[in-house]
Amino acid sequence: MRRALHAEWTKLRTTPGTGLLLLTVVAATVGIGVLASAVTDCRAGGCTVDLAKVSLTGVQLGQAVVAVLAVQVIGAEYSTGMIHLSLTAVPRRLTVLAAKALVLTAVVTTAAAAGVAGSLLAADRLLPLAVTDAAVLRAAAGSVLYLVLVGLLALGVTTAVRNPGAAAGLVLGLLYLFPLIGLATTDPDFRRHLDQIGPMAAGLAVQATTGLDSVAVSPWRGLAVLGAWAAAALLAGGLLIRLRDA
Amino acid sequence: MNETSIVVSGLRKRFGPTLALDGMSFTVGPGQVTGFAGPNGAGKSTTMRIVLGLDAPDEGSALVGGRPYRSLPCPLRVVGSLLDAGALQPGRTARNHLLWLAHSQGLTAARVDQVLEQAGLTGVARRRAGGFSLGMRQRLGIAAAMLGDPPVLMLDEPFNGMDPEGIVWIRGFLRALAAEGRAVLLSTHLMSELQDTADHVVLVGRGRVLADRTMPELLARHGSLERAYLELTRDAVEFRAAGSPEASR
C-alpha cells in the first residue's frame, strides 16, 4: 500500500493541471463567498439570513471543480488506456483505488480548507458574523468534509463508468438534479424529502447555523447522507474494478 | 516449472459469442527469445493480458515464475511488459512516467535514469511523452519494461513505428537479454524480424497453439519463417481479402 500511495502521489503531482485545478477550487470557493458576503446588507434592521451559510456559498461552485479533479484522477487513465499499466504495476485493484482515494482526499482537504478559511476571513470583515462561534466552525469544517466527500463520490462514479465525460455528467447531474426537481415541484413535503436525500442539499445542511429546528435534515445527519452516496459510489467502483476485466 | 518462465496452460476465454482462447497452452523458457505469432484475432493479446492479470480466464491458468501474476508483490521486478506503447498520460514527461512506475515498485529515480539511458531516451527525458513519435513511445515502453530488471519480458509488437536503427537496436537488445538468461516473449507480425531474433516460435490461430517449435526446426521444414507461418496458419485466418494468394488455395 505504501508503494501504491507513493506512485499515486507521483502521478497526481506530475499531471499537468492538478495544481491549476486545486487553485481553482480555492479561487471559486473564496470568490463566490466574498461576492455573496459583499452583497448581503445587514445594516437596515439586522439580517434574517444564515450568515455562515451565505459566507460559504462558494462551496457550491468549488464542488464542481473538485468533481472535475476527482474524475480526472482515474478517468484520464481510462481514456488513455494507462489504467492497464497501473493495474500491471499494482495488480491488487482495490489497493489502486484506495491509494487514489487517499491522495485525492489529501489534496482536496488542503484546497478546501484554504477556500473555506478564505471565505470566513472575508465574511469576518464584511458581515456581522462571529466566525469563532461553535456553529460557524462546524459549518466550516463540515464544508471541507463536504468537498472531500464530493471528490470521493466522483472518484467512485468514474471508476464504475470508466469514461471521464460520462462520469462528469453523472456526478454533476447527481449533485444538481435534486435541487432542480425541487424547483419544479410545488409540494412542500416532496421538496423536503428531496432535500433530505439529495447529495448536495443534504450535504450542505452542514452549513446551517440558524433556524436549526426547521431544517429538512440536521447538519451532521445531512453530511452523513452525502457520505452514504460517496460510500455507495466507491463500493460500486470497487466491486466493478475488482470483478471486471481491465 | 522454472522460476524464470511463463507457463500458460489450457486457457479458455469467451467474449460474448466469440471464443477468443480455446485451450491455449505453451511455455516460455529462460535464456531464449520465444516468438509469438499468428493471424489477427488468434488470441495473442488476450493471452498476454491474462498472463498480466488484466483479464481473467474462464478456464486454465497462467503462471509467471511459478505464481499467478496478481499474487506478485512487486510484479515489475518479475515480468516487464509492453502491451500498448500509447497507454500513457500525454502531458507527463517521459521521466515522470517512469518515475511513478518506479515508485509503485519501491524503486528510485536513479533506476529511472538508468533505463532512460538504456533505451536511448536521456536527451528527451524531460519532454512530454504526448509529443513522442510511436517509435519513441516504444522505446519508453521498453524502458518501463526494464525498470524492475525482470527475469521475464513480454513485448507486444515492439517493432511498430520503429525506424530501422530502432529495429536493429531492439533485435540486439532482446538477443542480449536472452543471453543473460532471461525469458523473452516477443509477439509480432514481422516474420523477417522474428526469424532474425527468436530461438523458438509459438504459432497460434483461433485461440490455440498451431505449432510450437524451435527456429531451426521450422526453417528446415519450411525454408523461411514467413513460409512456415503461411502454411501453418492457412486454415486459421479469420480475416482475409478476396483474391489474396492464400484465399484461392
Short mmCIF file of N, CA and C in Angstrom, two decimals, chain A residues 78-224:
data_model
loop_
_atom_site.label_atom_id
_atom_site.label_comp_id
_atom_site.label_asym_id
_atom_site.label_seq_id
_atom_site.Cartn_x
_atom_site.Cartn_y
_atom_site.Cartn_z
N TYR A 78 -8.43 5.84 -17.80
CA TYR A 78 -9.29 5.01 -18.65
C TYR A 78 -9.29 5.52 -20.08
N SER A 79 -9.29 6.86 -20.27
CA SER A 79 -9.37 7.36 -21.64
C SER A 79 -8.06 7.15 -22.39
N THR A 80 -6.92 7.11 -21.70
CA THR A 80 -5.64 6.89 -22.40
C THR A 80 -5.26 5.42 -22.44
N GLY A 81 -5.90 4.59 -21.63
CA GLY A 81 -5.51 3.19 -21.55
C GLY A 81 -4.42 2.95 -20.52
N MET A 82 -3.99 4.04 -19.84
CA MET A 82 -2.90 3.90 -18.88
C MET A 82 -3.31 3.06 -17.67
N ILE A 83 -4.63 2.90 -17.48
CA ILE A 83 -5.10 2.09 -16.35
C ILE A 83 -4.51 0.68 -16.42
N HIS A 84 -4.30 0.18 -17.66
CA HIS A 84 -3.71 -1.16 -17.80
C HIS A 84 -2.32 -1.21 -17.18
N LEU A 85 -1.57 -0.14 -17.42
CA LEU A 85 -0.22 -0.08 -16.85
C LEU A 85 -0.29 0.02 -15.33
N SER A 86 -1.24 0.83 -14.84
CA SER A 86 -1.40 0.97 -13.38
C SER A 86 -1.72 -0.38 -12.74
N LEU A 87 -2.62 -1.13 -13.40
CA LEU A 87 -3.03 -2.41 -12.82
C LEU A 87 -1.98 -3.49 -13.05
N THR A 88 -1.10 -3.27 -14.03
CA THR A 88 0.02 -4.19 -14.20
C THR A 88 1.06 -3.94 -13.11
N ALA A 89 1.25 -2.68 -12.76
CA ALA A 89 2.22 -2.33 -11.72
C ALA A 89 1.71 -2.71 -10.33
N VAL A 90 0.41 -2.50 -10.11
CA VAL A 90 -0.20 -2.84 -8.82
C VAL A 90 -1.44 -3.68 -9.11
N PRO A 91 -1.27 -5.02 -9.19
CA PRO A 91 -2.39 -5.87 -9.59
C PRO A 91 -3.52 -5.93 -8.58
N ARG A 92 -3.25 -5.53 -7.34
CA ARG A 92 -4.33 -5.51 -6.35
C ARG A 92 -5.15 -4.25 -6.59
N ARG A 93 -6.30 -4.44 -7.23
CA ARG A 93 -7.04 -3.30 -7.77
C ARG A 93 -7.64 -2.42 -6.69
N LEU A 94 -8.08 -3.04 -5.60
CA LEU A 94 -8.65 -2.21 -4.54
C LEU A 94 -7.57 -1.34 -3.90
N THR A 95 -6.33 -1.84 -3.91
CA THR A 95 -5.21 -1.04 -3.40
C THR A 95 -5.02 0.20 -4.27
N VAL A 96 -5.13 0.02 -5.59
CA VAL A 96 -5.01 1.16 -6.50
C VAL A 96 -6.10 2.19 -6.21
N LEU A 97 -7.34 1.70 -6.09
CA LEU A 97 -8.45 2.62 -5.84
C LEU A 97 -8.30 3.31 -4.49
N ALA A 98 -7.91 2.55 -3.47
CA ALA A 98 -7.73 3.14 -2.13
C ALA A 98 -6.63 4.19 -2.15
N ALA A 99 -5.53 3.90 -2.87
CA ALA A 99 -4.43 4.87 -2.93
C ALA A 99 -4.89 6.15 -3.62
N LYS A 100 -5.68 5.98 -4.68
CA LYS A 100 -6.20 7.16 -5.37
C LYS A 100 -7.11 7.97 -4.44
N ALA A 101 -7.96 7.26 -3.69
CA ALA A 101 -8.88 7.93 -2.78
C ALA A 101 -8.11 8.71 -1.71
N LEU A 102 -7.03 8.12 -1.23
CA LEU A 102 -6.26 8.79 -0.16
C LEU A 102 -5.54 10.04 -0.67
N VAL A 103 -4.88 9.95 -1.83
CA VAL A 103 -4.18 11.15 -2.31
C VAL A 103 -5.19 12.23 -2.69
N LEU A 104 -6.32 11.80 -3.23
CA LEU A 104 -7.36 12.78 -3.58
C LEU A 104 -7.86 13.48 -2.31
N THR A 105 -8.13 12.67 -1.27
CA THR A 105 -8.59 13.24 0.00
C THR A 105 -7.58 14.27 0.53
N ALA A 106 -6.31 13.93 0.44
CA ALA A 106 -5.28 14.83 0.97
C ALA A 106 -5.28 16.17 0.24
N VAL A 107 -5.28 16.14 -1.10
CA VAL A 107 -5.19 17.42 -1.82
C VAL A 107 -6.49 18.21 -1.74
N VAL A 108 -7.63 17.51 -1.78
CA VAL A 108 -8.90 18.24 -1.70
C VAL A 108 -9.07 18.86 -0.31
N THR A 109 -8.67 18.12 0.73
CA THR A 109 -8.74 18.68 2.08
C THR A 109 -7.95 19.99 2.16
N THR A 110 -6.75 19.97 1.60
CA THR A 110 -5.91 21.17 1.64
C THR A 110 -6.55 22.34 0.90
N ALA A 111 -6.99 22.08 -0.33
CA ALA A 111 -7.59 23.16 -1.11
C ALA A 111 -8.89 23.64 -0.49
N ALA A 112 -9.71 22.70 -0.02
CA ALA A 112 -10.99 23.06 0.57
C ALA A 112 -10.79 23.87 1.84
N ALA A 113 -9.81 23.46 2.66
CA ALA A 113 -9.55 24.20 3.90
C ALA A 113 -9.13 25.63 3.58
N ALA A 114 -8.29 25.79 2.55
CA ALA A 114 -7.86 27.13 2.16
C ALA A 114 -9.06 27.96 1.67
N GLY A 115 -9.90 27.33 0.84
CA GLY A 115 -11.06 28.04 0.31
C GLY A 115 -12.04 28.45 1.39
N VAL A 116 -12.30 27.53 2.32
CA VAL A 116 -13.25 27.81 3.40
C VAL A 116 -12.68 28.86 4.35
N ALA A 117 -11.39 28.75 4.68
CA ALA A 117 -10.77 29.73 5.58
C ALA A 117 -10.80 31.12 4.93
N GLY A 118 -10.51 31.18 3.64
CA GLY A 118 -10.55 32.47 2.93
C GLY A 118 -11.95 33.06 2.96
N SER A 119 -12.97 32.22 2.77
CA SER A 119 -14.35 32.70 2.78
C SER A 119 -14.71 33.28 4.14
N LEU A 120 -14.28 32.58 5.21
CA LEU A 120 -14.62 33.05 6.56
C LEU A 120 -13.87 34.34 6.89
N LEU A 121 -12.61 34.44 6.47
CA LEU A 121 -11.84 35.66 6.72
C LEU A 121 -12.53 36.86 6.06
N ALA A 122 -13.02 36.64 4.83
CA ALA A 122 -13.73 37.71 4.13
C ALA A 122 -15.02 38.06 4.87
N ALA A 123 -15.75 37.02 5.30
CA ALA A 123 -17.02 37.26 5.99
C ALA A 123 -16.80 38.01 7.30
N ASP A 124 -15.67 37.73 7.94
CA ASP A 124 -15.33 38.38 9.20
C ASP A 124 -15.27 39.90 9.01
N ARG A 125 -14.83 40.34 7.85
CA ARG A 125 -14.73 41.77 7.58
C ARG A 125 -16.02 42.34 7.04
N LEU A 126 -16.74 41.53 6.25
CA LEU A 126 -17.90 42.07 5.52
C LEU A 126 -19.22 41.92 6.27
N LEU A 127 -19.29 40.95 7.17
CA LEU A 127 -20.58 40.64 7.79
C LEU A 127 -20.47 40.65 9.31
N PRO A 128 -21.57 40.93 10.00
CA PRO A 128 -21.58 40.82 11.46
C PRO A 128 -21.67 39.35 11.87
N LEU A 129 -20.60 38.61 11.62
CA LEU A 129 -20.61 37.17 11.87
C LEU A 129 -19.49 36.82 12.85
N ALA A 130 -19.84 36.11 13.93
CA ALA A 130 -18.82 35.67 14.89
C ALA A 130 -18.22 34.37 14.37
N VAL A 131 -17.08 34.49 13.67
CA VAL A 131 -16.54 33.31 12.98
C VAL A 131 -15.96 32.26 13.92
N THR A 132 -15.77 32.63 15.18
CA THR A 132 -15.24 31.62 16.11
C THR A 132 -16.37 30.91 16.87
N ASP A 133 -17.58 31.25 16.53
CA ASP A 133 -18.75 30.60 17.09
C ASP A 133 -18.71 29.09 16.79
N ALA A 134 -19.11 28.28 17.75
CA ALA A 134 -19.03 26.83 17.55
C ALA A 134 -19.81 26.39 16.31
N ALA A 135 -21.01 26.95 16.12
CA ALA A 135 -21.83 26.54 14.98
C ALA A 135 -21.17 26.94 13.66
N VAL A 136 -20.53 28.13 13.65
CA VAL A 136 -19.86 28.59 12.43
C VAL A 136 -18.66 27.69 12.12
N LEU A 137 -17.93 27.35 13.16
CA LEU A 137 -16.76 26.47 12.95
C LEU A 137 -17.21 25.09 12.45
N ARG A 138 -18.35 24.63 12.97
CA ARG A 138 -18.90 23.36 12.50
C ARG A 138 -19.27 23.46 11.02
N ALA A 139 -19.89 24.59 10.65
CA ALA A 139 -20.26 24.78 9.25
C ALA A 139 -19.00 24.80 8.36
N ALA A 140 -17.93 25.40 8.87
CA ALA A 140 -16.69 25.50 8.10
C ALA A 140 -16.04 24.13 7.94
N ALA A 141 -15.87 23.42 9.06
CA ALA A 141 -15.25 22.08 9.00
C ALA A 141 -16.12 21.15 8.15
N GLY A 142 -17.45 21.28 8.32
CA GLY A 142 -18.37 20.46 7.54
C GLY A 142 -18.26 20.73 6.06
N SER A 143 -17.99 22.00 5.70
CA SER A 143 -17.86 22.34 4.28
C SER A 143 -16.62 21.70 3.67
N VAL A 144 -15.55 21.64 4.46
CA VAL A 144 -14.32 20.97 3.98
C VAL A 144 -14.63 19.49 3.74
N LEU A 145 -15.28 18.87 4.72
CA LEU A 145 -15.65 17.45 4.57
C LEU A 145 -16.59 17.26 3.38
N TYR A 146 -17.50 18.22 3.20
CA TYR A 146 -18.44 18.14 2.09
C TYR A 146 -17.68 18.03 0.76
N LEU A 147 -16.69 18.92 0.58
CA LEU A 147 -15.94 18.92 -0.68
C LEU A 147 -15.15 17.62 -0.85
N VAL A 148 -14.59 17.11 0.25
CA VAL A 148 -13.86 15.83 0.16
C VAL A 148 -14.81 14.71 -0.27
N LEU A 149 -16.02 14.70 0.33
CA LEU A 149 -16.98 13.64 0.00
C LEU A 149 -17.45 13.74 -1.44
N VAL A 150 -17.62 14.97 -1.94
CA VAL A 150 -17.98 15.13 -3.36
C VAL A 150 -16.88 14.53 -4.24
N GLY A 151 -15.63 14.77 -3.86
CA GLY A 151 -14.50 14.21 -4.61
C GLY A 151 -14.54 12.69 -4.60
N LEU A 152 -14.79 12.09 -3.45
CA LEU A 152 -14.82 10.63 -3.36
C LEU A 152 -16.00 10.05 -4.14
N LEU A 153 -17.13 10.76 -4.10
CA LEU A 153 -18.31 10.36 -4.89
C LEU A 153 -17.93 10.31 -6.37
N ALA A 154 -17.25 11.37 -6.83
CA ALA A 154 -16.86 11.44 -8.25
C ALA A 154 -15.85 10.35 -8.60
N LEU A 155 -14.93 10.06 -7.68
CA LEU A 155 -13.94 9.01 -7.93
C LEU A 155 -14.63 7.65 -8.09
N GLY A 156 -15.58 7.39 -7.20
CA GLY A 156 -16.30 6.12 -7.25
C GLY A 156 -17.10 5.98 -8.53
N VAL A 157 -17.83 7.04 -8.88
CA VAL A 157 -18.65 7.00 -10.10
C VAL A 157 -17.77 6.79 -11.33
N THR A 158 -16.63 7.51 -11.40
CA THR A 158 -15.76 7.39 -12.57
C THR A 158 -15.16 6.00 -12.68
N THR A 159 -14.80 5.40 -11.55
CA THR A 159 -14.27 4.05 -11.56
C THR A 159 -15.32 3.08 -12.09
N ALA A 160 -16.58 3.34 -11.75
CA ALA A 160 -17.65 2.45 -12.18
C ALA A 160 -17.94 2.61 -13.67
N VAL A 161 -17.98 3.84 -14.17
CA VAL A 161 -18.39 4.02 -15.58
C VAL A 161 -17.21 4.09 -16.55
N ARG A 162 -15.97 4.31 -16.05
CA ARG A 162 -14.74 4.23 -16.85
C ARG A 162 -14.65 5.24 -18.00
N ASN A 163 -15.50 6.24 -18.00
CA ASN A 163 -15.46 7.22 -19.08
C ASN A 163 -15.55 8.60 -18.44
N PRO A 164 -14.51 9.42 -18.58
CA PRO A 164 -14.49 10.69 -17.85
C PRO A 164 -15.64 11.63 -18.22
N GLY A 165 -16.02 11.65 -19.51
CA GLY A 165 -17.11 12.53 -19.91
C GLY A 165 -18.42 12.12 -19.28
N ALA A 166 -18.72 10.83 -19.39
CA ALA A 166 -19.96 10.31 -18.82
C ALA A 166 -19.95 10.49 -17.31
N ALA A 167 -18.78 10.27 -16.70
CA ALA A 167 -18.69 10.36 -15.24
C ALA A 167 -18.94 11.79 -14.77
N ALA A 168 -18.34 12.76 -15.46
CA ALA A 168 -18.53 14.16 -15.06
C ALA A 168 -20.00 14.54 -15.18
N GLY A 169 -20.64 14.10 -16.26
CA GLY A 169 -22.06 14.38 -16.44
C GLY A 169 -22.89 13.76 -15.33
N LEU A 170 -22.58 12.51 -15.01
CA LEU A 170 -23.33 11.79 -13.98
C LEU A 170 -23.20 12.46 -12.62
N VAL A 171 -21.95 12.83 -12.27
CA VAL A 171 -21.72 13.41 -10.94
C VAL A 171 -22.40 14.76 -10.83
N LEU A 172 -22.21 15.63 -11.82
CA LEU A 172 -22.83 16.95 -11.76
C LEU A 172 -24.34 16.81 -11.80
N GLY A 173 -24.82 15.84 -12.60
CA GLY A 173 -26.25 15.58 -12.65
C GLY A 173 -26.78 15.17 -11.28
N LEU A 174 -26.05 14.27 -10.65
CA LEU A 174 -26.45 13.77 -9.33
C LEU A 174 -26.52 14.93 -8.32
N LEU A 175 -25.53 15.84 -8.41
CA LEU A 175 -25.48 16.96 -7.46
C LEU A 175 -26.62 17.95 -7.71
N TYR A 176 -26.80 18.34 -8.99
CA TYR A 176 -27.71 19.44 -9.28
C TYR A 176 -29.13 19.00 -9.62
N LEU A 177 -29.31 17.68 -9.88
CA LEU A 177 -30.63 17.21 -10.29
C LEU A 177 -31.68 17.40 -9.19
N PHE A 178 -31.34 17.00 -7.97
CA PHE A 178 -32.31 17.06 -6.88
C PHE A 178 -32.80 18.49 -6.63
N PRO A 179 -31.87 19.49 -6.54
CA PRO A 179 -32.34 20.87 -6.36
C PRO A 179 -33.22 21.33 -7.53
N LEU A 180 -32.89 20.87 -8.75
CA LEU A 180 -33.68 21.30 -9.91
C LEU A 180 -35.09 20.72 -9.86
N ILE A 181 -35.20 19.44 -9.49
CA ILE A 181 -36.54 18.85 -9.33
C ILE A 181 -37.29 19.62 -8.25
N GLY A 182 -36.55 20.00 -7.20
CA GLY A 182 -37.15 20.74 -6.10
C GLY A 182 -37.75 22.05 -6.58
N LEU A 183 -37.06 22.72 -7.51
CA LEU A 183 -37.54 23.99 -8.04
C LEU A 183 -38.83 23.78 -8.83
N ALA A 184 -38.92 22.62 -9.47
CA ALA A 184 -40.06 22.38 -10.36
C ALA A 184 -41.29 21.89 -9.60
N THR A 185 -41.09 21.56 -8.34
CA THR A 185 -42.21 20.99 -7.60
C THR A 185 -42.85 22.05 -6.70
N THR A 186 -44.14 21.91 -6.47
CA THR A 186 -44.84 22.87 -5.61
C THR A 186 -45.19 22.24 -4.27
N ASP A 187 -45.11 20.92 -4.21
CA ASP A 187 -45.46 20.21 -2.98
C ASP A 187 -44.34 20.37 -1.94
N PRO A 188 -44.57 21.09 -0.84
CA PRO A 188 -43.50 21.34 0.14
C PRO A 188 -42.98 20.06 0.80
N ASP A 189 -43.85 19.07 0.99
CA ASP A 189 -43.40 17.82 1.62
C ASP A 189 -42.43 17.06 0.71
N PHE A 190 -42.80 17.05 -0.59
CA PHE A 190 -41.94 16.37 -1.56
C PHE A 190 -40.58 17.07 -1.64
N ARG A 191 -40.61 18.41 -1.62
CA ARG A 191 -39.37 19.17 -1.70
C ARG A 191 -38.49 18.88 -0.47
N ARG A 192 -39.15 18.75 0.67
CA ARG A 192 -38.43 18.45 1.90
C ARG A 192 -37.75 17.07 1.81
N HIS A 193 -38.46 16.12 1.20
CA HIS A 193 -37.87 14.79 1.01
C HIS A 193 -36.65 14.86 0.10
N LEU A 194 -36.79 15.65 -0.97
CA LEU A 194 -35.66 15.80 -1.90
C LEU A 194 -34.44 16.37 -1.16
N ASP A 195 -34.71 17.36 -0.28
CA ASP A 195 -33.61 17.97 0.48
C ASP A 195 -32.98 16.99 1.46
N GLN A 196 -33.76 15.99 1.83
CA GLN A 196 -33.22 15.01 2.79
C GLN A 196 -32.38 13.93 2.12
N ILE A 197 -32.64 13.66 0.83
CA ILE A 197 -31.91 12.56 0.18
C ILE A 197 -30.93 13.01 -0.89
N GLY A 198 -31.09 14.19 -1.42
CA GLY A 198 -30.17 14.66 -2.47
C GLY A 198 -28.79 14.89 -1.89
N PRO A 199 -27.72 14.44 -2.59
CA PRO A 199 -26.38 14.55 -2.03
C PRO A 199 -25.95 16.00 -1.77
N MET A 200 -26.39 16.92 -2.61
CA MET A 200 -25.97 18.30 -2.45
C MET A 200 -26.77 19.00 -1.35
N ALA A 201 -28.09 18.93 -1.43
CA ALA A 201 -28.92 19.63 -0.45
C ALA A 201 -28.68 19.08 0.95
N ALA A 202 -28.67 17.75 1.06
CA ALA A 202 -28.46 17.14 2.37
C ALA A 202 -27.06 17.46 2.89
N GLY A 203 -26.07 17.34 2.03
CA GLY A 203 -24.69 17.59 2.44
C GLY A 203 -24.48 19.03 2.88
N LEU A 204 -25.10 19.97 2.17
CA LEU A 204 -24.91 21.38 2.51
C LEU A 204 -25.67 21.78 3.77
N ALA A 205 -26.51 20.87 4.28
CA ALA A 205 -27.18 21.14 5.55
C ALA A 205 -26.16 21.37 6.65
N VAL A 206 -24.95 20.89 6.46
CA VAL A 206 -23.91 21.04 7.46
C VAL A 206 -23.49 22.51 7.60
N GLN A 207 -23.91 23.35 6.65
CA GLN A 207 -23.57 24.78 6.72
C GLN A 207 -24.60 25.58 7.52
N ALA A 208 -25.72 24.97 7.90
CA ALA A 208 -26.78 25.72 8.57
C ALA A 208 -26.38 26.07 10.00
N THR A 209 -26.58 27.34 10.37
CA THR A 209 -26.28 27.74 11.76
C THR A 209 -27.46 28.41 12.43
N THR A 210 -28.51 28.75 11.65
CA THR A 210 -29.70 29.35 12.27
C THR A 210 -30.94 28.57 11.85
N GLY A 211 -31.98 28.71 12.61
CA GLY A 211 -33.24 28.03 12.30
C GLY A 211 -33.09 26.53 12.24
N LEU A 212 -32.23 25.99 13.15
CA LEU A 212 -31.93 24.56 13.08
C LEU A 212 -33.13 23.67 13.41
N ASP A 213 -34.18 24.27 14.04
CA ASP A 213 -35.34 23.44 14.37
C ASP A 213 -36.30 23.29 13.20
N SER A 214 -36.03 24.02 12.10
CA SER A 214 -36.96 23.91 10.97
C SER A 214 -36.30 23.35 9.71
N VAL A 215 -35.02 22.92 9.80
CA VAL A 215 -34.34 22.42 8.60
C VAL A 215 -34.85 21.03 8.22
N ALA A 216 -34.70 20.70 6.93
CA ALA A 216 -35.18 19.41 6.43
C ALA A 216 -34.40 18.27 7.06
N VAL A 217 -33.10 18.51 7.27
CA VAL A 217 -32.25 17.46 7.84
C VAL A 217 -31.19 18.17 8.68
N SER A 218 -30.84 17.58 9.81
CA SER A 218 -29.89 18.24 10.71
C SER A 218 -28.49 18.21 10.10
N PRO A 219 -27.61 19.15 10.52
CA PRO A 219 -26.32 19.32 9.83
C PRO A 219 -25.51 18.04 9.66
N TRP A 220 -25.19 17.37 10.75
CA TRP A 220 -24.31 16.19 10.60
C TRP A 220 -25.02 15.04 9.91
N ARG A 221 -26.33 14.91 10.18
CA ARG A 221 -27.06 13.84 9.51
C ARG A 221 -27.07 14.09 8.00
N GLY A 222 -27.20 15.36 7.61
CA GLY A 222 -27.18 15.71 6.19
C GLY A 222 -25.86 15.35 5.55
N LEU A 223 -24.77 15.66 6.26
CA LEU A 223 -23.45 15.32 5.71
C LEU A 223 -23.30 13.80 5.60
N ALA A 224 -23.91 13.10 6.58
CA ALA A 224 -23.85 11.63 6.54
C ALA A 224 -24.57 11.09 5.31
#
